[in-house]
Backbone as a ProteinNet text record, in pm:
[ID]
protein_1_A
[PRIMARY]
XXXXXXXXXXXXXXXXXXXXXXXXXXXXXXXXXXXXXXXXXXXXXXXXXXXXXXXXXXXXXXXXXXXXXXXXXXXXXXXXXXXXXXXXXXXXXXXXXXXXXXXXXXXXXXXXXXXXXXXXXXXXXXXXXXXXXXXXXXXXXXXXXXXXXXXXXXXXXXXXXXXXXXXXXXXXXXXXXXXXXXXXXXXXXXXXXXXXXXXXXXXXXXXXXXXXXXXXXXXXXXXXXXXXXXXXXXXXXXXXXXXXXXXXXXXXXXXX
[TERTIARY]
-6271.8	-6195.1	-6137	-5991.2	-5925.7	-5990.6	-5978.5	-5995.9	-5921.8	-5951	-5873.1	-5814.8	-5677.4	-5598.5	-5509.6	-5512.6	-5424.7	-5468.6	-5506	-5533.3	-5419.4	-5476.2	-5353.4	-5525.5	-5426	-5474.3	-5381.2	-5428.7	-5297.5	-5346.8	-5275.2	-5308.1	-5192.3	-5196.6	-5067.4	-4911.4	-4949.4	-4805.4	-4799.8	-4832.5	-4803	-4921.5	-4847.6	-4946.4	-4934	-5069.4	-5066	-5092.2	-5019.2	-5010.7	-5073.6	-5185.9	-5198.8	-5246.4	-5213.8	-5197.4	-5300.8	-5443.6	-5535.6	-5611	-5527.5	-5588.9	-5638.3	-5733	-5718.3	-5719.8	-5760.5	-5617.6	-5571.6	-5444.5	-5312.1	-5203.3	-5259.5	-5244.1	-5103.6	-5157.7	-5032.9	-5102.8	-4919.2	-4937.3	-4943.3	-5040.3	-5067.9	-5058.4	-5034.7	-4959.5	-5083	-5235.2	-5301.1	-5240.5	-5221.2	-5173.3	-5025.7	-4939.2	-4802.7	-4803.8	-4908	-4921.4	-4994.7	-5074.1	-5158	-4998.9	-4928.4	-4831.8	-4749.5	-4715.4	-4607.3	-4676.4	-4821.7	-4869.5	-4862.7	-4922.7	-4921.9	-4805.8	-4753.5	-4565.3	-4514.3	-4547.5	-4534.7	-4585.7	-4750.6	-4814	-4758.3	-4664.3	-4631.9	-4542.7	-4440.8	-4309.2	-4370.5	-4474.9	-4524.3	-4619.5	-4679.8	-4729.2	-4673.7	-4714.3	-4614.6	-4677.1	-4780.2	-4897.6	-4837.7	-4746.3	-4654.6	-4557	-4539.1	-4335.2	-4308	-4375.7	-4326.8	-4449.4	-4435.6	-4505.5	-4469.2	-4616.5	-4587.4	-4670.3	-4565.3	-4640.7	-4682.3	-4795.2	-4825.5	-4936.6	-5000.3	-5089.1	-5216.4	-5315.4	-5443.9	-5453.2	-5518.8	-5542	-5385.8	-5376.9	-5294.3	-5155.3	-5163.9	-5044.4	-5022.8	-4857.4	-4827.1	-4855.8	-4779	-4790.6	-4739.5	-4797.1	-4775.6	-4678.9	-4663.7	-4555.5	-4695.3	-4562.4	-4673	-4780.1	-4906.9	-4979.8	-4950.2	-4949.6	-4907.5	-5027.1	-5146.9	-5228.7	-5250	-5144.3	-5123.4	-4934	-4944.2	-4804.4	-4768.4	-4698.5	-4706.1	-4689.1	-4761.9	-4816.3	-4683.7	-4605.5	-4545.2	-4527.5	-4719.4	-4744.5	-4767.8	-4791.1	-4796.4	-4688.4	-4619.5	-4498.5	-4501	-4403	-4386.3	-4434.8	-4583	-4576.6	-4475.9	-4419.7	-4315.8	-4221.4	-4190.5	-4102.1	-4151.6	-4354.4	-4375.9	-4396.9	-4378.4	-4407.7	-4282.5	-4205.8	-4065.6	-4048	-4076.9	-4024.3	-4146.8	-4288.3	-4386.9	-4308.2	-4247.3	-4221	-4095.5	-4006	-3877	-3908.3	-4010	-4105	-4164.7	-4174.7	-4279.1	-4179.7	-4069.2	-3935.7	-3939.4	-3855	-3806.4	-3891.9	-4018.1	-4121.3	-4107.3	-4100.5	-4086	-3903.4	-3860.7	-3721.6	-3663.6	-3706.9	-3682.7	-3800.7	-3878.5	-3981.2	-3914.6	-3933.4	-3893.8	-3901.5	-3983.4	-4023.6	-3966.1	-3951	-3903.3	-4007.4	-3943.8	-4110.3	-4080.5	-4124.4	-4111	-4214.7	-4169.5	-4239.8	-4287.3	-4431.7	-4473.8	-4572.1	-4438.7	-4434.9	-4522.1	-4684.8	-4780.8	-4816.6	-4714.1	-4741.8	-4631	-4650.7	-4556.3	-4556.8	-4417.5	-4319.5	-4228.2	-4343.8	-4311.7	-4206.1	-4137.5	-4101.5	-4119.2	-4203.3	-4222.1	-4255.8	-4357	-4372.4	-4274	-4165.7	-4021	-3943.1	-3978.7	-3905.2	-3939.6	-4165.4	-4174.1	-4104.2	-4085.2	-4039.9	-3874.6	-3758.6	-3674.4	-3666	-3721.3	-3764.4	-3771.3	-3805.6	-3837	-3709.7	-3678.6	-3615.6	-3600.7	-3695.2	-3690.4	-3830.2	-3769.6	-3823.3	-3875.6	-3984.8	-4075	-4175.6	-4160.9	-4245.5	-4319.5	-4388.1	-4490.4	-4470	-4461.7	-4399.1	-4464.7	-4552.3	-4567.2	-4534.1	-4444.6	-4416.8	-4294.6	-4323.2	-4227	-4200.1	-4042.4	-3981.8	-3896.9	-3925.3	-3851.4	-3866.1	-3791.4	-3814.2	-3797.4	-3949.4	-3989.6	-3970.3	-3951.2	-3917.5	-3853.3	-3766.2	-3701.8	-3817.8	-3896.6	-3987.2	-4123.7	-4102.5	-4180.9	-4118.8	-3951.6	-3924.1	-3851.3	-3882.8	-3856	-3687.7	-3654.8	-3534.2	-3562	-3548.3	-3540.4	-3527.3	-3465.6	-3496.7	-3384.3	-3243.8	-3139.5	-3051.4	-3097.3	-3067.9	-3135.4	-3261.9	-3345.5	-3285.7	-3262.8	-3137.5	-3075.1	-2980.3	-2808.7	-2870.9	-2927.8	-2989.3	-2980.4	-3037.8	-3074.4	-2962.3	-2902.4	-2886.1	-2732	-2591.8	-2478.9	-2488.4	-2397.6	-2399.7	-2454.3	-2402.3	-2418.5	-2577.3	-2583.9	-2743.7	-2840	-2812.8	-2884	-2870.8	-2753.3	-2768.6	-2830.2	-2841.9	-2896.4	-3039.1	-3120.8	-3233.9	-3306.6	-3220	-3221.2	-3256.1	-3113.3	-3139.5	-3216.3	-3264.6	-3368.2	-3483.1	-3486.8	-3660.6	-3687.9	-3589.1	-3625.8	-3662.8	-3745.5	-3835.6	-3741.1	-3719.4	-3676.8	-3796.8	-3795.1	-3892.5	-3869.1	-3939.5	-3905.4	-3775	-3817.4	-3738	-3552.4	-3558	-3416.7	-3404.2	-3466.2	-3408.8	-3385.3	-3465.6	-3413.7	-3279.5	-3234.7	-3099.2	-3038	-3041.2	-2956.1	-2928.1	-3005	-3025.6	-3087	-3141.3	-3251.5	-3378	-3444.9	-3532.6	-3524	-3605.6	-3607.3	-3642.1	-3755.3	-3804.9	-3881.5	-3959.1	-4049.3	-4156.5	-4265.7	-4408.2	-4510.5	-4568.7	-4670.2	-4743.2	-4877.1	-4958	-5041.5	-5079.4	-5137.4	-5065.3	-4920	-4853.4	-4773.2	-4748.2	-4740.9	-4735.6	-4867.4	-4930.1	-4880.7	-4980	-4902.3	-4768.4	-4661.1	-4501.2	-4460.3	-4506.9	-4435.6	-4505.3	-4682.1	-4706.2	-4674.5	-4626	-4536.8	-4392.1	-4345.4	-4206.3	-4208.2	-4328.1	-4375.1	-4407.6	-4481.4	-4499.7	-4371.8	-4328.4	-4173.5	-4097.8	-4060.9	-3987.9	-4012.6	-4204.7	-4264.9	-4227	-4238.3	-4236.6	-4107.3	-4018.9	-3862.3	-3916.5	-3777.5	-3789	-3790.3	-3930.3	-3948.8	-3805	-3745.8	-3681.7	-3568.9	-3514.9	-3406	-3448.3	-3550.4	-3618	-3593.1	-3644.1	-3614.7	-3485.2	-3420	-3268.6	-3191.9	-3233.5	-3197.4	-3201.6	-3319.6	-3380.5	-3297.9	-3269.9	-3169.6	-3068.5	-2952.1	-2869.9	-2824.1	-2899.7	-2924.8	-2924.8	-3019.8	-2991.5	-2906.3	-2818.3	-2710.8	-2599.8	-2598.2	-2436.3	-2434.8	-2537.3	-2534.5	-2432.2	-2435.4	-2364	-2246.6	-2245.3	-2114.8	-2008.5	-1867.5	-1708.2	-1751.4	-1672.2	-1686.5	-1653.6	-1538	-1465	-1600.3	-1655.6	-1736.3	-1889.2	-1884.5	-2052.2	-2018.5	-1928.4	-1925.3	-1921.8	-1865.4	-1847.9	-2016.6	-2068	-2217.4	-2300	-2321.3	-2376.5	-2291.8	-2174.5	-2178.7	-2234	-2213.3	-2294.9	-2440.9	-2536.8	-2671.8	-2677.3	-2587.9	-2569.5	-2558.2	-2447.3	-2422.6	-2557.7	-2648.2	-2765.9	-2834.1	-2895.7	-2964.5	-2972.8	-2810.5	-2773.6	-2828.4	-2870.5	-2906.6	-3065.4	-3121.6	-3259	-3309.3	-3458.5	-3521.6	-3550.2	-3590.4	-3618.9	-3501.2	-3414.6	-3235.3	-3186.4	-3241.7	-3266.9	-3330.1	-3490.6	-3581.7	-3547.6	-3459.8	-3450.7	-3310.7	-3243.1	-3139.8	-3191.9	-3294.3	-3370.8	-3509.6	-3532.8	-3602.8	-3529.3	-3422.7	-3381.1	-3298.8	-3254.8	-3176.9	-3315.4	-3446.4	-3537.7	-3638.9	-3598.9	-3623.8	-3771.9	-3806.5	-3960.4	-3940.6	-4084.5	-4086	-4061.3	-3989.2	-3969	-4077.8	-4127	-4213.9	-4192.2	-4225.7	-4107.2	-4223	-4144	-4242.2	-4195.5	-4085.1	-4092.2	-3965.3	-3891	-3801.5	-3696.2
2470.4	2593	2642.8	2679.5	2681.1	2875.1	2886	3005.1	3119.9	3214.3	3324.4	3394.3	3405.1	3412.2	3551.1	3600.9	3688.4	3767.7	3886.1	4018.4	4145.7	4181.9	4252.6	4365.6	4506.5	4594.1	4720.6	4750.1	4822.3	4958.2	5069.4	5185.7	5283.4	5358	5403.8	5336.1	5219.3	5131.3	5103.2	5079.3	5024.8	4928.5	4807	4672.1	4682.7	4690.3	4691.6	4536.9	4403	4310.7	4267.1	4196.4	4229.2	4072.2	4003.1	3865.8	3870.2	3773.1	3805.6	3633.2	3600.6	3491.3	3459	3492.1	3543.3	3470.8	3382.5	3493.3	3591.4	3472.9	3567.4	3521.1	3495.1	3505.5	3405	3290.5	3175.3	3092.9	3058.3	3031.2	2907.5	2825.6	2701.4	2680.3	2527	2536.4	2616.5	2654.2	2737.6	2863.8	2902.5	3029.4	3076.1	3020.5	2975.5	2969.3	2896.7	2892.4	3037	3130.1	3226.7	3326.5	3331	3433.1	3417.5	3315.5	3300.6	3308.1	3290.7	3354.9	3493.8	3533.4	3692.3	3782	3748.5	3767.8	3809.6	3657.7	3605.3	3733.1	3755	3864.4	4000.6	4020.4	4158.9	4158.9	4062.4	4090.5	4063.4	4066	4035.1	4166.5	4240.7	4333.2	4479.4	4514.3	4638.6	4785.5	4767.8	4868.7	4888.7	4771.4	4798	4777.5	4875.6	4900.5	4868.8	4876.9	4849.9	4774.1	4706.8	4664.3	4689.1	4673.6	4689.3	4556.7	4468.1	4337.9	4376.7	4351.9	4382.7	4247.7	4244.3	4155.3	4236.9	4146	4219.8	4195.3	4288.9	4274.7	4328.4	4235.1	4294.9	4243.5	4138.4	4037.8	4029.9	4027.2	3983.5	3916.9	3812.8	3649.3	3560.1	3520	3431.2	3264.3	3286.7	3172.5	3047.3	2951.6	2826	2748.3	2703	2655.6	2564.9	2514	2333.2	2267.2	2278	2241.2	2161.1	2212	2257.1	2115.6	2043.3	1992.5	1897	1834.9	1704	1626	1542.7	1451.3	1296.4	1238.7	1147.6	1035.3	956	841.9	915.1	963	1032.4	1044.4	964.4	988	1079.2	1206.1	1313.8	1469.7	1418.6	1547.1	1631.5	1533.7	1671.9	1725.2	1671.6	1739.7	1864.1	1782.2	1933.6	2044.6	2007.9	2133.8	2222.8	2133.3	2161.6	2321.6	2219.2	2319.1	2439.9	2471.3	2574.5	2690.2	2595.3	2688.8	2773	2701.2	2780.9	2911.7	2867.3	2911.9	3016.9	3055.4	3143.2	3220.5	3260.2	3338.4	3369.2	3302.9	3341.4	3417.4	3399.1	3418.7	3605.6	3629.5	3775.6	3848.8	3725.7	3779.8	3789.2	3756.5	3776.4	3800.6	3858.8	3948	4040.1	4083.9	4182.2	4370.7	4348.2	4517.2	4494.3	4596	4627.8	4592.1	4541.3	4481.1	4580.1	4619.6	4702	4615.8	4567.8	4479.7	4603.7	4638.7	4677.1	4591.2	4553.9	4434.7	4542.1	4477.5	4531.4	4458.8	4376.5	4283	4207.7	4086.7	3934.1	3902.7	3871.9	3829.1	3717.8	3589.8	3440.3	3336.2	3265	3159.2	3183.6	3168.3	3154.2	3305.2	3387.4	3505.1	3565.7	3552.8	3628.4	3640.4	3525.6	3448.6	3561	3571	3701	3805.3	3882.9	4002	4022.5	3929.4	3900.5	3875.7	3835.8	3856.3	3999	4034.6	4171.1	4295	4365.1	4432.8	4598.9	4622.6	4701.7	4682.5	4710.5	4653.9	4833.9	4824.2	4924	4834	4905.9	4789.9	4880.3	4832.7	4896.6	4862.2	4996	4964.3	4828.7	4782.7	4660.6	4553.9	4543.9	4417.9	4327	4215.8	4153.4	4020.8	3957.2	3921.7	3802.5	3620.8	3555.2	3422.9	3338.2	3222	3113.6	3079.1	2924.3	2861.9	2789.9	2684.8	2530.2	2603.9	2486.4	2444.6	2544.1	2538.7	2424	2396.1	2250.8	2145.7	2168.7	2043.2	2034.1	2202	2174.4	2239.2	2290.8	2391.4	2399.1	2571.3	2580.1	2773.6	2804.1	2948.4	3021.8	2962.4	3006	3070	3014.3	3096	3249.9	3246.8	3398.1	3500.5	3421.7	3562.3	3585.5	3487.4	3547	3637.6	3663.4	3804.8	3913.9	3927.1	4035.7	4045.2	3968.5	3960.1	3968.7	4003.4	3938	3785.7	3699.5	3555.4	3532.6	3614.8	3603.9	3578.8	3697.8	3733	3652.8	3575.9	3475.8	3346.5	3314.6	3194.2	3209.2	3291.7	3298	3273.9	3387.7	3343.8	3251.1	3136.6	3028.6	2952.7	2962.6	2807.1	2858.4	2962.6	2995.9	3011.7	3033.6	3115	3228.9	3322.4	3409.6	3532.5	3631.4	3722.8	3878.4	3915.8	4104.5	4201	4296.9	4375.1	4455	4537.3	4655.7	4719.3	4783.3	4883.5	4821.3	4681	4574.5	4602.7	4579.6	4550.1	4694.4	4781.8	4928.2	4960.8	4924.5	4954	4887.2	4753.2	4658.1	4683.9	4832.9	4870	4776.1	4696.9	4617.4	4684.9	4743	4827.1	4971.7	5040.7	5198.9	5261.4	5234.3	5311.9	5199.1	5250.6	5179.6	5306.7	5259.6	5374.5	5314.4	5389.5	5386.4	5349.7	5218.7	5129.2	5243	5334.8	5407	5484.3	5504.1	5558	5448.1	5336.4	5227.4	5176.4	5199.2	5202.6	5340.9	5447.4	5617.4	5604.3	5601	5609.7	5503.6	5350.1	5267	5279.3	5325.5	5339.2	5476.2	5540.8	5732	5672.5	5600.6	5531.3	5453.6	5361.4	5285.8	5379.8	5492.8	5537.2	5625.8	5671.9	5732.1	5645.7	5569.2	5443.6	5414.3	5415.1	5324	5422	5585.1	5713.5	5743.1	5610.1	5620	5522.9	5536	5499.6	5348.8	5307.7	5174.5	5060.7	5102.8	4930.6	4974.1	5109.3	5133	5064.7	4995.7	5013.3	4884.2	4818.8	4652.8	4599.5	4706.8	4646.7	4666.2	4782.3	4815.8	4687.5	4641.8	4494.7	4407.7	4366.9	4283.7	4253.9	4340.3	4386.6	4390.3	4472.8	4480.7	4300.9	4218.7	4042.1	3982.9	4067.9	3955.2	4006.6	4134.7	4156.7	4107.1	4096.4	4025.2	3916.7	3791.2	3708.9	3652.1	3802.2	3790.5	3878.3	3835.5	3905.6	4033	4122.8	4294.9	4300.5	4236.9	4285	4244.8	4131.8	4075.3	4199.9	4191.2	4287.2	4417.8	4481.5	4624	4614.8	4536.2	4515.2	4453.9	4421.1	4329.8	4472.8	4571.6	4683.7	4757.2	4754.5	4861.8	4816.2	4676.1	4651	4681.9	4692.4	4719.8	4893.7	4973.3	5107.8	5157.6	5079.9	5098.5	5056.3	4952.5	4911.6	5021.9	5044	5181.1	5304.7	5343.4	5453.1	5462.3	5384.2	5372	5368	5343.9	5373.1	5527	5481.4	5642.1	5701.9	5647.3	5653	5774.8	5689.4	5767.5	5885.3	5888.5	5997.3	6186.2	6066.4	6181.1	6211	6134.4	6179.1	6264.8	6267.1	6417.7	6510	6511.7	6607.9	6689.2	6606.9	6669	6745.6	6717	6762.9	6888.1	6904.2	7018.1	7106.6	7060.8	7167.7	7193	7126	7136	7135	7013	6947.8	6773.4	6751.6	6634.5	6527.1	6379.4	6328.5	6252.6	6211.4	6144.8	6014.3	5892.3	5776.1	5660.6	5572.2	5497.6	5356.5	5383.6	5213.7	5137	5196.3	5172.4	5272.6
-11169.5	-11193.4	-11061.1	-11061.9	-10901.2	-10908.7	-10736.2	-10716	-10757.9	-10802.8	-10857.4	-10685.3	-10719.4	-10552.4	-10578.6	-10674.7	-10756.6	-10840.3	-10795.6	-10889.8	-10949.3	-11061.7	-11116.6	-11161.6	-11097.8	-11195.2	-11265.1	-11404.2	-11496.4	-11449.1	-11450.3	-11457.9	-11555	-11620.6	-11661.4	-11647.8	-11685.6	-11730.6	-11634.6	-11486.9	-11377.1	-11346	-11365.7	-11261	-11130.9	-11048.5	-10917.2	-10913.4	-10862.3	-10843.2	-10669.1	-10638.4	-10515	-10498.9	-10358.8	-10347	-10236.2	-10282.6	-10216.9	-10206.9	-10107.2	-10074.6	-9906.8	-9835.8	-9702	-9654.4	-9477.6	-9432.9	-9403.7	-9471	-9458.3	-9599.4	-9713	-9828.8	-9832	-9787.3	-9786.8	-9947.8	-9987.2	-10124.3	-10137	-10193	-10272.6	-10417.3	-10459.9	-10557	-10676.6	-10688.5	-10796.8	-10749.3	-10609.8	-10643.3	-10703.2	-10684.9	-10704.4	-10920.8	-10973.5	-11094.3	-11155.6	-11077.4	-11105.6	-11092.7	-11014.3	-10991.9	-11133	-11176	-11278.2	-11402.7	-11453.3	-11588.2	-11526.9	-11418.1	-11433.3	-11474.5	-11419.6	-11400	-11583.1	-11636.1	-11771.4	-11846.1	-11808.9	-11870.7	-11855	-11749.4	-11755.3	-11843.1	-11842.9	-11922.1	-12070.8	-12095.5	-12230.3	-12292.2	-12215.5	-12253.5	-12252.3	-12376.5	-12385.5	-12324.4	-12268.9	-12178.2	-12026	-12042.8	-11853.8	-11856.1	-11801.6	-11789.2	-11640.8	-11536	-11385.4	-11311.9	-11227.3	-11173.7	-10978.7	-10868.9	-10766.7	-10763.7	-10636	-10568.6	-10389.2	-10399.4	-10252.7	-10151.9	-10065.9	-10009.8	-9975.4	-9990.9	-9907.4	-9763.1	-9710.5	-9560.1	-9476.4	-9396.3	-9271.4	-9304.3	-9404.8	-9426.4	-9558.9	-9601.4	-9698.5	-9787.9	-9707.5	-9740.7	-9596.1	-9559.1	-9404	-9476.6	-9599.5	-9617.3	-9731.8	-9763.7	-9817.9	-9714.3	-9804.4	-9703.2	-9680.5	-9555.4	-9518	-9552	-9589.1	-9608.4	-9761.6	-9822.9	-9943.9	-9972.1	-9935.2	-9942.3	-10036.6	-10102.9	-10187.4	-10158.5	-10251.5	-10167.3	-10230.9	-10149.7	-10153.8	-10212.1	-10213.3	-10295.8	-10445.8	-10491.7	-10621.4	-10713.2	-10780.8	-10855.4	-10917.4	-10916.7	-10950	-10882.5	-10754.2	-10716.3	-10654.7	-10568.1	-10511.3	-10645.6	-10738	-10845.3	-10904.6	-10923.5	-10966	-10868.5	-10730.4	-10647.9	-10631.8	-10649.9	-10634.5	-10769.5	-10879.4	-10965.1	-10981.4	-10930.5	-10991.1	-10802.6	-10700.4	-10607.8	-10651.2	-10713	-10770.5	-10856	-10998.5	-11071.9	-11036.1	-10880.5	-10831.5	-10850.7	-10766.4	-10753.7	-10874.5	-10935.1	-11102.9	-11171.7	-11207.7	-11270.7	-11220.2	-11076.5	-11057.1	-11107.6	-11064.9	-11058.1	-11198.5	-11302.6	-11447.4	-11520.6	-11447.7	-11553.4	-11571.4	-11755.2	-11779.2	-11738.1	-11699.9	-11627.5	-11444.8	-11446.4	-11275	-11198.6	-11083.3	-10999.1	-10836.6	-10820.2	-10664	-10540.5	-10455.1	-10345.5	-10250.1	-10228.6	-10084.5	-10005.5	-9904	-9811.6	-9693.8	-9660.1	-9637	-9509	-9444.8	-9330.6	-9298.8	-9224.1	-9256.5	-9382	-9412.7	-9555.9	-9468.9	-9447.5	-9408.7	-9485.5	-9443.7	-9546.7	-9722.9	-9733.4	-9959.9	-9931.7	-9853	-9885.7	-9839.1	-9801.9	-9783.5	-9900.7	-9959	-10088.5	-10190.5	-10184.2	-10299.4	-10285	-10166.1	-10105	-10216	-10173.9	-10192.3	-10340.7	-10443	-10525.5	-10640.2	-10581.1	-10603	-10665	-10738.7	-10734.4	-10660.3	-10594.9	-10494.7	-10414.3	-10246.8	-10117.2	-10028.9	-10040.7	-9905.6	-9868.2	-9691.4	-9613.5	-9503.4	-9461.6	-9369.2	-9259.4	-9150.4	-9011.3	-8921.9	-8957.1	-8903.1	-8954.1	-9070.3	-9157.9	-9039.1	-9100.4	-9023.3	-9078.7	-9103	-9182.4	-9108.1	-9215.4	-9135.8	-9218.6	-9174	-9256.1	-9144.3	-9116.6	-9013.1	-9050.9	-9146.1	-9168.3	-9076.6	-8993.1	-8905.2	-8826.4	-8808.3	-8634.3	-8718.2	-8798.3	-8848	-8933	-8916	-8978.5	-9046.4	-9093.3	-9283.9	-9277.9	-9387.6	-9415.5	-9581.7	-9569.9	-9662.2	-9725	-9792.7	-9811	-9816.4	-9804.1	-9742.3	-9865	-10005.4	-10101.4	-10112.3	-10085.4	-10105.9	-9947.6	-9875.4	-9751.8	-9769.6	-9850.2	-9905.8	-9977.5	-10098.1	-10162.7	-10092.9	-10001.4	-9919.3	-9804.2	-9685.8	-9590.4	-9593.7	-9514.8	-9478.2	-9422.4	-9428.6	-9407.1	-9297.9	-9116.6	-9015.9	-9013.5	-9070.9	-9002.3	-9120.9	-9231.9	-9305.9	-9265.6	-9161.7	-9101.3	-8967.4	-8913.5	-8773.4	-8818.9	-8904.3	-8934.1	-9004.6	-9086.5	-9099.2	-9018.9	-8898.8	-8835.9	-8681.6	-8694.7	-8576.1	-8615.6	-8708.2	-8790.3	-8703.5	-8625	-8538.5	-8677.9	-8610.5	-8706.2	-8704.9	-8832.3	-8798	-8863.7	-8779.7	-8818	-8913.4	-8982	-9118.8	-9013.1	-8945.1	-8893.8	-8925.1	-8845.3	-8849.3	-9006.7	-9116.2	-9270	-9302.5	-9223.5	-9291.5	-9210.7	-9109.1	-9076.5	-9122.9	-9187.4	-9277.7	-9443.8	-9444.7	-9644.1	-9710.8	-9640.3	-9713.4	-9824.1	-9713.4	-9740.2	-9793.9	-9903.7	-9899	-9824.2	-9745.8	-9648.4	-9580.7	-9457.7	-9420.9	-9359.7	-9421.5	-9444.7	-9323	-9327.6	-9229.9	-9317.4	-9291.1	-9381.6	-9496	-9455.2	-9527.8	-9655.7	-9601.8	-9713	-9806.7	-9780.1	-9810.3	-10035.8	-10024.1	-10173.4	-10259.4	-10212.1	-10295	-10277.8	-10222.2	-10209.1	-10320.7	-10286.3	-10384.3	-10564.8	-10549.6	-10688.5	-10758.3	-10702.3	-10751.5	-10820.5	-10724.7	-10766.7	-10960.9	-10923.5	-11003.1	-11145.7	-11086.6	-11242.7	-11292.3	-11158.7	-11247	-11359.3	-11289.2	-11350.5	-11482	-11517.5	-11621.1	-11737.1	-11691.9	-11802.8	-11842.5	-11845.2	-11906.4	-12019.9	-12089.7	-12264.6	-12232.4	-12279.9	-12239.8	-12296	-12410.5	-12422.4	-12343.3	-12282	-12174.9	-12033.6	-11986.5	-11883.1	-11890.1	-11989.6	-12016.4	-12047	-12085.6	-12076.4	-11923.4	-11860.9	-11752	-11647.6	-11620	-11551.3	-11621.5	-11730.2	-11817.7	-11744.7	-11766	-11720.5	-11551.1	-11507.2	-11329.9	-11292.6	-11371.8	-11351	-11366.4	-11509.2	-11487.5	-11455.7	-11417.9	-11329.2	-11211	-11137.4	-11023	-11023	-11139.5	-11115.4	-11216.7	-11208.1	-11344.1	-11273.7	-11311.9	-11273.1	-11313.2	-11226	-11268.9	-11394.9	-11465.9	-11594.9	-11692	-11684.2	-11790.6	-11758.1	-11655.8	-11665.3	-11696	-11673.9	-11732.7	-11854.9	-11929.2	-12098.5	-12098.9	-12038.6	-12109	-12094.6	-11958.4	-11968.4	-12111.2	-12124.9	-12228	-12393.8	-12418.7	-12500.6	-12497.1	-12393.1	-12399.9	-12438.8	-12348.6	-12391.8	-12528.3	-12594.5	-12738.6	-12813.5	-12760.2	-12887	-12836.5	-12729.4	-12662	-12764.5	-12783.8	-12809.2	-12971.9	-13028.3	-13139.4	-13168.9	-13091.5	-13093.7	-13102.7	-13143.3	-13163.7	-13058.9	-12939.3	-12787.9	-12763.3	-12740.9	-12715.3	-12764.2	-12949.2	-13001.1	-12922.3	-12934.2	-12866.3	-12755.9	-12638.3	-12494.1	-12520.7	-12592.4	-12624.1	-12657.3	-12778.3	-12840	-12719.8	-12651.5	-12553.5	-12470.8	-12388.9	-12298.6	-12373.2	-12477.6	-12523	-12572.2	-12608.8	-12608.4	-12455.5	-12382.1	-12247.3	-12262.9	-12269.4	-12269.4	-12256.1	-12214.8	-12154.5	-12305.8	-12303.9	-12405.7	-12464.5	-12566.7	-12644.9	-12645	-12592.7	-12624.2	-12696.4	-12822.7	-12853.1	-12881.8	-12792.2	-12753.7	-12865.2	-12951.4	-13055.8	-13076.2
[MASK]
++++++++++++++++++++++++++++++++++++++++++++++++++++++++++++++++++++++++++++++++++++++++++++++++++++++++++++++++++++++++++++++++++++++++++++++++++++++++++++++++++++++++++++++++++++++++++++++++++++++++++++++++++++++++++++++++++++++++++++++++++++++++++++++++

C-alpha cells in the first residue's frame, strides 16, 4: 500500500488540500495519482464548492522527485509517467469547483506547475518560484509560464531556471497578495468560504466557463458565457438570489 502523501480536509464546503510529503513535498508518481482522485473527488462531491491547495512545512513543492524517474527498459513507463504528470495539472485545472493555491514556500519545476494550475495564486513572503529543469538536463514546463508569465520573462526562466520571488510575481499580477506565512491559510481559507456560499451550480458554471474562454475567440466565448447565463437564469438558485436581495436577507441556495 503506497504512502498516503496527500491530505484533504472539508470544512464548510471548503477542501483544505495540503501536500505532505516531507521534505520538501516533491512529487512521485503515488503522489501525482493521490492528487488526481482527490481533485476527481472534489469535482464530484456536492459538500464542496472551493477548494485551497497548499504544502506542509516550509515548502510547497520543491518539484518532481528524481528519485522517482522512468524507468527506460520498461516498455511503457515513461508514457505512463508522461501522461499521470500531465494528469496532475489537469486534474486541478478542470476540477469543477474553484481551486485557490497558497503557495507556502518553493513552487519548483512540477510544484510550479501545481501553483500555475490553480485558479487563483497567494503566496507567502518567502515563496519562491522557478523552473530547474535545464540545471539537470531536462526541459520542460514552458507551457505552465506562458499561463502566468509575458513571453520574455517565461523564456528567460526557462532557459536559466533562474528563481523570482513572491514579491517579483506580485509586481507581475501574478499573485493576489503575498502574506506573511502566518496569514497565509486565514486570508486564502476566508476567500475560499466566500466563494463556496454562492449558488453552487453558478460557481460550477463560473469555473466552466472561466476554462474555456481562455482559449476560445472573444466573439465565440461571450456567446458560450451567455448561454451558461441564460440556463443560470432559470434555475431556483437564481430565483432565490433576486428574492433575497429585494427582501434584503442572506439567500437560501440548494443547489438547482
Amino acid at each position: 500500500m503506497s504512502e498516503k502523501c496527500v491530505r484533504m480536509e472539508v470544512t464548510d464546503k471548503v477542501a483544505l488540500v495540503t501536500l505532505d510529503r516531507p521534505p520538501v513535498n516533491a512529487l512521485n508518481r503515488d503522489m501525482r495519482y493521490q492528487l488526481v482522485a482527490l481533485f476527481d473527488e472534489i469535482s464530484a462531491r456536492d459538500d464542496i464548492m472551493c477548494a485551497v491547495l497548499t504544502g506542509n512545512g516550509n515548502v510547497f513543492c520543491a518539484g518532481a522527485d528524481l528519485k522517482d524517474r522512468p524507468n527506460n527498459d520498461i516498455p511503457g513507463d515513461f508514457l505512463e509517467h508522461n501522461r499521470i504528470t500531465r494528469e496532475t495539472g489537469n486534474a486541478i485545472r478542470e476540477c469543477a469547483k474553484p481551486v485557490i493555491g497558497a503557495v507556502n514556500g518553493a513552487a519548483l519545476g512540477a510544484g510550479m506547475g501545481l501553483a500555475a494550475a490553480c485558479d487563483i495564486l497567494y503566496a507567502s513572503d518567502n515563496a519562491t518560484f522557478g523552473m530547474p529543469e535545464i540545471n539537470v538536463g531536462l526541459a520542460g514546463g514552458a507551457s505552465m509560464l506562458r499561463t502566468l508569465f509575458g513571453r520574455s520573462t517565461a523564456r528567460r526562466m526557462f532557459f536559466t531556471g533562474q528563481r523570482l520571488t513572491a514579491a517579483d510575481l506580485l509586481r507581475r499580477n501574478v499573485l493576489e497578495d503575498v502574506l506573511a506565512p502566518e496569514e497565509l491559510l486565514p486570508v486564502t481559507m476566508a476567500l475560499a468560504s466566500e466563494i463556496a456560499s454562492k449558488a453552487p451550480l453558478a460557481i460550477i458554471y463560473a469555473k466552466r466557463a472561466a476554462n474555456m474562454v481562455d482559449v476560445m475567440p472573444q466573439r465565440d466565448a461571450y456567446r458560450f458565457e451567455q448561454e451558461f447565463t441564460m440556463a443560470l437564469s432559470k434555475t431556483e438558485d437564481a430565483r432565490e438570489a433576486r428574492l433575497a436581495f429585494l427582501e434584503k436577507r442572506a439567500p437560501q441556495f440548494k443547489g438547482r
